[in-house]
Amino acid sequence: MDSDILKKIIKGYFGRIVLNRNTPLNIIFFVTSKCNAKCKHCFNWKNIMNSNKRKELNLEEIDKISKNLKYLQSLTISGGEPFLRDDLDKIIELFYKNTSIVQVNIPTNGILTNKIEKLVENILKKCQHLYLRIGLSIDGLYKDHDNIRGYPGCFNNVISTYNKLYKLKKDYPNLIVSAAITISTFNKNKIKQIINYLEHDLKLDDYVLLLTYGHPRVKNAINVGIKDYIAATKIYKEMLKERNTSLPSKLFLYLTKFTQEVIVEGLINKKRKIRCYAGKKIIVIDDIGDVYPCEILNKKIGSLRKVDYNNKRVFNSKNCKNILNFINNKKCVCPWTCSIQNSLVVNPFQIAGFKLNNLFRYFKRVKNYFRL
């Protein structure tokens, strides 16, 4: 591991644990509500429809925000389509200079091939000790993908973007090229076909399965049953058995598989078995500076613009404490992958607890069976 990256990890850990326990580990930052696609499963479509009325945070504001988050370690850029912002490389450079981040994740529809290539290379040049993960959205093959994304030619564009990024990896080993399949009613019966393509036709570092959530643009997009999700995760796990990946990718894939188990447990029992750190160790900042605990729970913590971009005033507010109490009392159960993964990273002992609990339940079922 690069010594500069290790220093940032130690600085961030020390800052969060010793100096300021309320500092987030991960931020999901919606840099724009503008988008060039019309995805059927999009949960953010209402903001996208009104994007011209929303005054995006500018670089000066983002600089102030990042300076108040100096112990931050991971940043996910979201939208809208993040690469529609011409200054995306400058945004990431600000966080790189002002915080302790070691990884940035950028999901993208991959439509703007040349612009994505240029901005990604700029980021890698300016932030040499940063792991940059680009997550290409691939929800189907050819016209299936175009129909789901509401953009003719979207599939060809995203594959062109993949090819450009794959070439960049030769000069920038800290570039991670990933893919994400969002399972919806429109592709739930074609997951095996999609995974086969990702596994055998592309040379991705890794890929993930996501569930449609929230209130999507097309209402029935969310109609994915528990059996559909379990079937998809089984295909995913079988494919991963054949993989020979690097240690970081193996750890990421293991975390992904365990996250899927937690999601299945929540879907079946309607209960949350692990502690959720949304609103505490992971937060969402939208394009106008409003802060939320996560992407699903529509409870606004506060506005950074109203407190001169001082996140402590938002996190120490009575409203924030009330929302955290709501989450801590397990009032909500959700399939939001980002929050579950973050919670497991913050408190990895939960993995052992979850496994032991499931083992106990298994033996209890066996015992009851023999009593019959």
Short mmCIF file of C-alpha atoms in Angstrom, two decimals:
data_model
loop_
_atom_site.label_atom_id
_atom_site.label_comp_id
_atom_site.label_asym_id
_atom_site.label_seq_id
_atom_site.Cartn_x
_atom_site.Cartn_y
_atom_site.Cartn_z
CA MET A 1 0.00 0.00 0.00
CA ASP A 2 1.22 3.50 -0.85
CA SER A 3 2.69 5.22 2.25
CA ASP A 4 0.71 8.44 1.57
CA ILE A 5 -2.53 6.46 1.45
CA LEU A 6 -1.64 4.71 4.71
CA LYS A 7 -0.92 8.07 6.36
CA LYS A 8 -4.35 9.36 5.28
CA ILE A 9 -6.06 6.24 6.65
CA ILE A 10 -4.29 6.62 10.01
CA LYS A 11 -5.03 10.36 10.13
CA GLY A 12 -8.70 9.81 9.33
CA TYR A 13 -9.07 6.95 11.83
CA PHE A 14 -7.32 8.90 14.61
CA GLY A 15 -9.39 11.98 13.87
CA ARG A 16 -12.70 10.14 13.92
CA ILE A 17 -12.05 7.84 16.86
CA VAL A 18 -9.93 10.04 19.14
CA LEU A 19 -10.63 13.66 18.26
CA ASN A 20 -14.14 13.68 16.87
CA ARG A 21 -16.29 10.57 17.09
CA ASN A 22 -19.16 12.28 15.24
CA THR A 23 -17.17 12.75 12.04
CA PRO A 24 -18.61 10.79 9.08
CA LEU A 25 -16.56 8.05 7.47
CA ASN A 26 -18.33 8.25 4.13
CA ILE A 27 -20.32 10.90 2.31
CA ILE A 28 -22.68 10.46 -0.62
CA PHE A 29 -22.51 13.80 -2.42
CA PHE A 30 -25.11 14.55 -5.08
CA VAL A 31 -23.16 17.10 -7.11
CA THR A 32 -26.01 17.70 -9.57
CA SER A 33 -29.65 16.85 -10.24
CA LYS A 34 -29.16 17.18 -13.99
CA CYS A 35 -29.26 13.95 -15.98
CA ASN A 36 -29.12 12.93 -19.63
CA ALA A 37 -31.05 9.68 -19.14
CA LYS A 38 -34.56 8.80 -17.99
CA CYS A 39 -34.06 5.61 -16.00
CA LYS A 40 -37.29 3.80 -15.17
CA HIS A 41 -36.01 2.76 -11.73
CA CYS A 42 -34.58 6.17 -10.70
CA PHE A 43 -35.54 7.21 -7.14
CA ASN A 44 -34.27 10.79 -7.65
CA TRP A 45 -36.35 11.57 -10.73
CA LYS A 46 -38.43 14.36 -9.13
CA ASN A 47 -35.31 16.41 -8.35
CA ILE A 48 -34.01 15.65 -11.84
CA MET A 49 -37.26 16.93 -13.36
CA ASN A 50 -36.81 20.20 -11.42
CA SER A 51 -33.02 20.43 -11.83
CA ASN A 52 -33.16 23.82 -13.58
CA LYS A 53 -34.81 25.33 -10.49
CA ARG A 54 -32.14 23.99 -8.12
CA LYS A 55 -29.06 26.15 -7.45
CA GLU A 56 -26.15 23.72 -7.29
CA LEU A 57 -23.37 24.16 -4.76
CA ASN A 58 -20.47 25.96 -6.43
CA LEU A 59 -16.74 25.31 -5.97
CA GLU A 60 -16.36 27.98 -3.29
CA GLU A 61 -19.16 26.41 -1.24
CA ILE A 62 -17.80 22.90 -1.77
CA ASP A 63 -14.36 24.07 -0.64
CA LYS A 64 -15.88 25.28 2.66
CA ILE A 65 -17.78 22.02 3.13
CA SER A 66 -14.72 19.86 2.50
CA LYS A 67 -12.56 21.89 4.92
CA ASN A 68 -15.03 21.04 7.68
CA LEU A 69 -14.74 17.31 6.91
CA LYS A 70 -11.00 16.82 7.24
CA TYR A 71 -11.24 13.28 8.67
CA LEU A 72 -13.46 11.98 5.87
CA GLN A 73 -12.08 8.81 4.21
CA SER A 74 -14.47 7.82 1.44
CA LEU A 75 -16.52 9.92 -0.95
CA THR A 76 -19.22 8.76 -3.34
CA ILE A 77 -20.21 11.25 -6.03
CA SER A 78 -23.79 10.92 -7.23
CA GLY A 79 -26.54 12.75 -9.10
CA GLY A 80 -28.11 13.09 -11.62
CA GLU A 81 -25.24 12.20 -13.89
CA PRO A 82 -22.06 13.37 -12.11
CA PHE A 83 -20.06 13.81 -15.32
CA LEU A 84 -22.44 16.54 -16.50
CA ARG A 85 -20.53 18.83 -14.13
CA ASP A 86 -17.59 20.31 -16.04
CA ASP A 87 -15.77 20.98 -12.77
CA LEU A 88 -16.08 17.43 -11.39
CA ASP A 89 -12.31 16.97 -11.35
CA LYS A 90 -11.93 20.20 -9.36
CA ILE A 91 -14.59 19.08 -6.85
CA ILE A 92 -12.74 15.85 -6.17
CA GLU A 93 -9.41 17.68 -5.99
CA LEU A 94 -10.85 19.90 -3.22
CA PHE A 95 -11.88 16.89 -1.15
CA TYR A 96 -8.53 15.23 -1.85
CA LYS A 97 -6.61 18.26 -0.55
CA ASN A 98 -8.88 19.19 2.35
CA THR A 99 -9.84 15.78 3.78
CA SER A 100 -8.32 12.35 4.48
CA ILE A 101 -10.10 10.55 1.63
CA VAL A 102 -8.37 7.52 0.13
CA GLN A 103 -11.18 6.44 -2.19
CA VAL A 104 -13.72 8.15 -4.43
CA ASN A 105 -16.60 6.25 -6.05
CA ILE A 106 -18.41 7.67 -9.07
CA PRO A 107 -21.42 5.81 -10.50
CA THR A 108 -22.18 6.84 -14.08
CA ASN A 109 -24.49 5.94 -16.95
CA GLY A 110 -21.41 6.10 -19.18
CA ILE A 111 -23.09 8.11 -21.94
CA LEU A 112 -20.50 10.91 -22.15
CA THR A 113 -17.57 8.70 -23.16
CA ASN A 114 -14.99 11.33 -24.17
CA LYS A 115 -15.82 13.69 -21.32
CA ILE A 116 -15.65 10.86 -18.79
CA GLU A 117 -12.26 9.77 -20.10
CA LYS A 118 -10.90 13.33 -19.89
CA LEU A 119 -12.22 14.09 -16.39
CA VAL A 120 -11.15 10.70 -15.00
CA GLU A 121 -7.61 11.19 -16.29
CA ASN A 122 -7.54 14.72 -14.84
CA ILE A 123 -8.59 13.36 -11.45
CA LEU A 124 -5.94 10.64 -11.54
CA LYS A 125 -3.23 13.14 -12.49
CA LYS A 126 -4.18 15.62 -9.75
CA CYS A 127 -4.90 13.03 -7.04
CA GLN A 128 -2.09 10.54 -7.44
CA HIS A 129 -2.60 8.75 -4.12
CA LEU A 130 -6.32 8.17 -4.51
CA TYR A 131 -8.22 5.01 -5.39
CA LEU A 132 -10.80 6.05 -7.97
CA ARG A 133 -13.66 3.63 -8.59
CA ILE A 134 -15.85 4.28 -11.63
CA GLY A 135 -19.09 2.28 -11.47
CA LEU A 136 -20.66 1.78 -14.89
CA SER A 137 -24.41 1.17 -14.80
CA ILE A 138 -25.30 -1.88 -16.91
CA ASP A 139 -28.87 -3.07 -16.39
CA GLY A 140 -29.33 -5.11 -19.55
CA LEU A 141 -27.81 -5.94 -22.89
CA TYR A 142 -28.19 -3.81 -26.02
CA LYS A 143 -31.78 -2.51 -26.47
CA ASP A 144 -32.89 -3.88 -23.09
CA HIS A 145 -30.43 -1.53 -21.40
CA ASP A 146 -31.44 1.38 -23.66
CA ASN A 147 -35.12 0.87 -22.79
CA ILE A 148 -34.49 0.75 -19.04
CA ARG A 149 -32.25 3.83 -19.18
CA GLY A 150 -34.53 5.78 -21.53
CA TYR A 151 -31.66 6.68 -23.85
CA PRO A 152 -31.18 5.15 -27.35
CA GLY A 153 -27.60 3.96 -27.80
CA CYS A 154 -26.88 4.01 -24.06
CA PHE A 155 -25.49 0.44 -24.06
CA ASN A 156 -23.03 1.12 -26.88
CA ASN A 157 -21.93 4.31 -25.12
CA VAL A 158 -21.29 2.63 -21.78
CA ILE A 159 -19.23 -0.11 -23.45
CA SER A 160 -17.22 2.54 -25.31
CA THR A 161 -16.62 4.23 -21.96
CA TYR A 162 -15.52 0.92 -20.47
CA ASN A 163 -12.98 0.45 -23.29
CA LYS A 164 -11.55 3.94 -22.75
CA LEU A 165 -11.26 3.44 -18.99
CA TYR A 166 -9.73 -0.01 -19.37
CA LYS A 167 -6.93 1.53 -21.45
CA LEU A 168 -6.36 4.17 -18.75
CA LYS A 169 -5.77 1.43 -16.17
CA LYS A 170 -2.41 0.64 -17.79
CA ASP A 171 -1.07 4.05 -16.73
CA TYR A 172 -3.12 4.41 -13.54
CA PRO A 173 -3.21 1.22 -11.42
CA ASN A 174 -5.25 3.08 -8.78
CA LEU A 175 -8.19 3.26 -11.22
CA ILE A 176 -10.86 0.66 -10.45
CA VAL A 177 -13.38 -0.05 -13.20
CA SER A 178 -16.55 -1.56 -11.82
CA ALA A 179 -20.16 -2.11 -12.88
CA ALA A 180 -23.53 -2.05 -11.14
CA ILE A 181 -26.69 -3.92 -12.08
CA THR A 182 -29.84 -2.40 -10.61
CA ILE A 183 -32.42 -5.18 -10.33
CA SER A 184 -35.90 -4.06 -11.32
CA THR A 185 -39.06 -5.59 -12.70
CA PHE A 186 -37.65 -4.97 -16.19
CA ASN A 187 -34.54 -7.16 -15.89
CA LYS A 188 -35.08 -9.50 -12.93
CA ASN A 189 -35.46 -12.50 -15.26
CA LYS A 190 -32.29 -11.70 -17.22
CA ILE A 191 -29.74 -11.30 -14.43
CA LYS A 192 -27.83 -14.45 -15.38
CA GLN A 193 -27.48 -13.22 -18.96
CA ILE A 194 -26.18 -9.82 -17.78
CA ILE A 195 -23.73 -11.30 -15.25
CA ASN A 196 -22.44 -13.75 -17.87
CA TYR A 197 -21.67 -10.81 -20.12
CA LEU A 198 -19.94 -8.81 -17.40
CA GLU A 199 -17.90 -11.82 -16.30
CA HIS A 200 -16.80 -13.13 -19.69
CA ASP A 201 -16.94 -10.22 -22.16
CA LEU A 202 -15.52 -7.46 -19.96
CA LYS A 203 -12.48 -7.35 -17.68
CA LEU A 204 -13.99 -5.54 -14.72
CA ASP A 205 -12.34 -5.30 -11.33
CA ASP A 206 -15.68 -6.12 -9.72
CA TYR A 207 -19.42 -5.56 -10.05
CA VAL A 208 -22.37 -5.31 -7.70
CA LEU A 209 -26.09 -6.02 -7.59
CA LEU A 210 -28.37 -3.24 -6.38
CA LEU A 211 -32.09 -3.28 -5.67
CA THR A 212 -34.53 -0.67 -6.93
CA TYR A 213 -35.78 1.33 -3.94
CA GLY A 214 -37.66 4.48 -3.00
CA HIS A 215 -40.36 5.79 -5.32
CA PRO A 216 -39.08 5.12 -8.87
CA ARG A 217 -40.02 7.04 -11.99
CA VAL A 218 -42.02 4.01 -13.22
CA LYS A 219 -43.94 2.72 -10.19
CA ASN A 220 -43.80 -1.00 -10.98
CA ALA A 221 -40.01 -0.89 -11.41
CA ILE A 222 -39.77 -1.78 -7.72
CA ASN A 223 -41.75 -5.03 -8.09
CA VAL A 224 -38.87 -7.39 -7.34
CA GLY A 225 -39.74 -10.27 -5.02
CA ILE A 226 -37.53 -11.85 -2.37
CA LYS A 227 -37.18 -14.97 -4.52
CA ASP A 228 -36.03 -12.83 -7.47
CA TYR A 229 -33.33 -11.18 -5.37
CA ILE A 230 -32.15 -14.46 -3.79
CA ALA A 231 -31.96 -16.07 -7.25
CA ALA A 232 -29.88 -13.13 -8.52
CA THR A 233 -27.47 -13.29 -5.56
CA LYS A 234 -26.97 -17.04 -6.08
CA ILE A 235 -25.95 -16.43 -9.69
CA TYR A 236 -23.63 -13.65 -8.51
CA LYS A 237 -21.95 -15.87 -5.91
CA GLU A 238 -21.50 -18.76 -8.36
CA MET A 239 -19.77 -16.49 -10.85
CA LEU A 240 -17.44 -15.09 -8.22
CA LYS A 241 -16.15 -18.56 -7.32
CA GLU A 242 -14.30 -18.62 -10.64
CA ARG A 243 -12.58 -15.28 -10.04
CA ASN A 244 -8.90 -14.77 -9.25
CA THR A 245 -8.81 -11.21 -8.01
CA SER A 246 -6.50 -8.99 -6.01
CA LEU A 247 -6.82 -8.84 -2.21
CA PRO A 248 -8.68 -5.46 -2.19
CA SER A 249 -11.19 -6.80 -4.73
CA LYS A 250 -11.61 -10.04 -2.76
CA LEU A 251 -12.36 -8.05 0.40
CA PHE A 252 -14.81 -5.82 -1.49
CA LEU A 253 -16.55 -8.85 -3.02
CA TYR A 254 -16.80 -10.60 0.36
CA LEU A 255 -18.31 -7.46 1.86
CA THR A 256 -20.74 -7.31 -1.07
CA LYS A 257 -21.82 -10.94 -0.58
CA PHE A 258 -22.35 -10.42 3.14
CA THR A 259 -24.32 -7.24 2.44
CA GLN A 260 -26.61 -9.32 0.22
CA GLU A 261 -27.23 -11.70 3.14
CA VAL A 262 -28.21 -8.78 5.37
CA ILE A 263 -30.58 -7.46 2.69
CA VAL A 264 -32.23 -10.88 2.28
CA GLU A 265 -32.64 -11.19 6.06
CA GLY A 266 -34.30 -7.77 6.19
CA LEU A 267 -36.62 -8.51 3.27
CA ILE A 268 -37.76 -11.82 4.79
CA ASN A 269 -38.16 -10.86 8.45
CA LYS A 270 -38.84 -7.13 8.06
CA LYS A 271 -36.29 -6.53 10.83
CA ARG A 272 -32.83 -4.99 10.89
CA LYS A 273 -30.26 -7.34 12.41
CA ILE A 274 -27.29 -4.97 12.36
CA ARG A 275 -26.80 -1.48 13.67
CA CYS A 276 -27.25 1.19 11.01
CA TYR A 277 -24.82 4.12 11.08
CA ALA A 278 -26.71 6.25 8.54
CA GLY A 279 -26.74 9.87 9.64
CA LYS A 280 -23.66 9.33 11.78
CA LYS A 281 -20.86 7.57 9.89
CA ILE A 282 -22.44 7.93 6.46
CA ILE A 283 -24.44 10.96 5.34
CA VAL A 284 -25.98 12.29 2.15
CA ILE A 285 -25.44 15.85 0.95
CA ASP A 286 -27.57 16.87 -2.02
CA ASP A 287 -26.76 19.35 -4.77
CA ILE A 288 -28.23 22.32 -2.87
CA GLY A 289 -26.48 21.55 0.43
CA ASP A 290 -29.29 19.79 2.28
CA VAL A 291 -28.15 16.93 4.54
CA TYR A 292 -29.95 13.58 4.90
CA PRO A 293 -29.08 10.39 6.82
CA CYS A 294 -29.44 8.24 3.71
CA GLU A 295 -30.93 8.07 0.22
CA ILE A 296 -34.13 6.33 1.33
CA LEU A 297 -35.19 7.94 4.61
CA ASN A 298 -36.73 11.26 3.59
CA LYS A 299 -35.90 13.06 6.83
CA LYS A 300 -33.83 16.20 6.30
CA ILE A 301 -31.22 16.78 9.01
CA GLY A 302 -30.49 20.35 8.00
CA SER A 303 -29.05 22.74 5.42
CA LEU A 304 -25.31 23.47 5.16
CA ARG A 305 -26.07 26.75 3.41
CA LYS A 306 -28.00 27.98 6.44
CA VAL A 307 -25.14 27.31 8.87
CA ASP A 308 -22.26 28.73 6.82
CA TYR A 309 -21.28 25.18 5.71
CA ASN A 310 -20.38 24.15 9.27
CA ASN A 311 -21.40 20.49 9.43
CA LYS A 312 -21.00 20.35 13.24
CA ARG A 313 -23.94 22.72 13.65
CA VAL A 314 -26.03 20.34 11.54
CA PHE A 315 -24.86 17.17 13.31
CA ASN A 316 -25.27 18.65 16.81
CA SER A 317 -28.81 19.87 16.17
CA LYS A 318 -31.83 18.53 18.05
CA ASN A 319 -33.35 17.45 14.74
CA CYS A 320 -30.29 15.32 13.96
CA LYS A 321 -30.45 13.64 17.37
CA ASN A 322 -34.15 12.84 16.87
CA ILE A 323 -33.45 11.27 13.47
CA LEU A 324 -30.54 9.22 14.86
CA ASN A 325 -32.81 7.97 17.67
CA PHE A 326 -35.36 6.93 15.06
CA ILE A 327 -32.68 4.96 13.19
CA ASN A 328 -31.10 3.48 16.35
CA ASN A 329 -34.49 2.22 17.50
CA LYS A 330 -34.61 0.19 14.26
CA LYS A 331 -37.75 1.91 13.04
CA CYS A 332 -36.64 1.43 9.44
CA VAL A 333 -35.46 -1.55 7.38
CA CYS A 334 -34.03 -0.98 3.92
CA PRO A 335 -31.94 -2.53 1.13
CA TRP A 336 -29.60 0.46 0.74
CA THR A 337 -26.27 -1.19 -0.03
CA CYS A 338 -24.11 1.86 0.78
CA SER A 339 -25.38 2.17 4.34
CA ILE A 340 -25.16 -1.55 5.09
CA GLN A 341 -21.59 -1.82 3.77
CA ASN A 342 -20.56 1.32 5.64
CA SER A 343 -22.07 -0.01 8.88
CA LEU A 344 -20.12 -3.26 8.52
CA VAL A 345 -16.85 -1.42 7.86
CA VAL A 346 -17.40 0.82 10.89
CA ASN A 347 -18.28 -2.16 13.11
CA PRO A 348 -16.99 -5.40 11.51
CA PHE A 349 -17.80 -7.39 14.67
CA GLN A 350 -21.41 -7.28 13.47
CA ILE A 351 -20.49 -9.82 10.78
CA ALA A 352 -19.59 -12.42 13.43
CA GLY A 353 -22.71 -11.57 15.42
CA PHE A 354 -24.94 -11.91 12.36
CA LYS A 355 -23.38 -15.28 11.42
CA LEU A 356 -23.67 -16.65 14.99
CA ASN A 357 -27.29 -15.53 15.21
CA ASN A 358 -28.14 -17.34 11.97
CA LEU A 359 -26.30 -20.46 13.18
CA PHE A 360 -28.24 -20.39 16.47
CA ARG A 361 -31.52 -20.11 14.58
CA TYR A 362 -30.51 -23.05 12.36
CA PHE A 363 -29.80 -25.33 15.34
CA LYS A 364 -33.05 -24.20 16.95
CA ARG A 365 -34.96 -25.27 13.82
CA VAL A 366 -33.16 -28.64 13.79
CA LYS A 367 -33.93 -29.17 17.48
CA ASN A 368 -37.61 -28.36 16.94
CA TYR A 369 -37.69 -30.73 13.96
CA PHE A 370 -36.53 -33.71 16.04
CA ARG A 371 -39.08 -32.89 18.72
CA LEU A 372 -41.91 -33.55 16.26
#
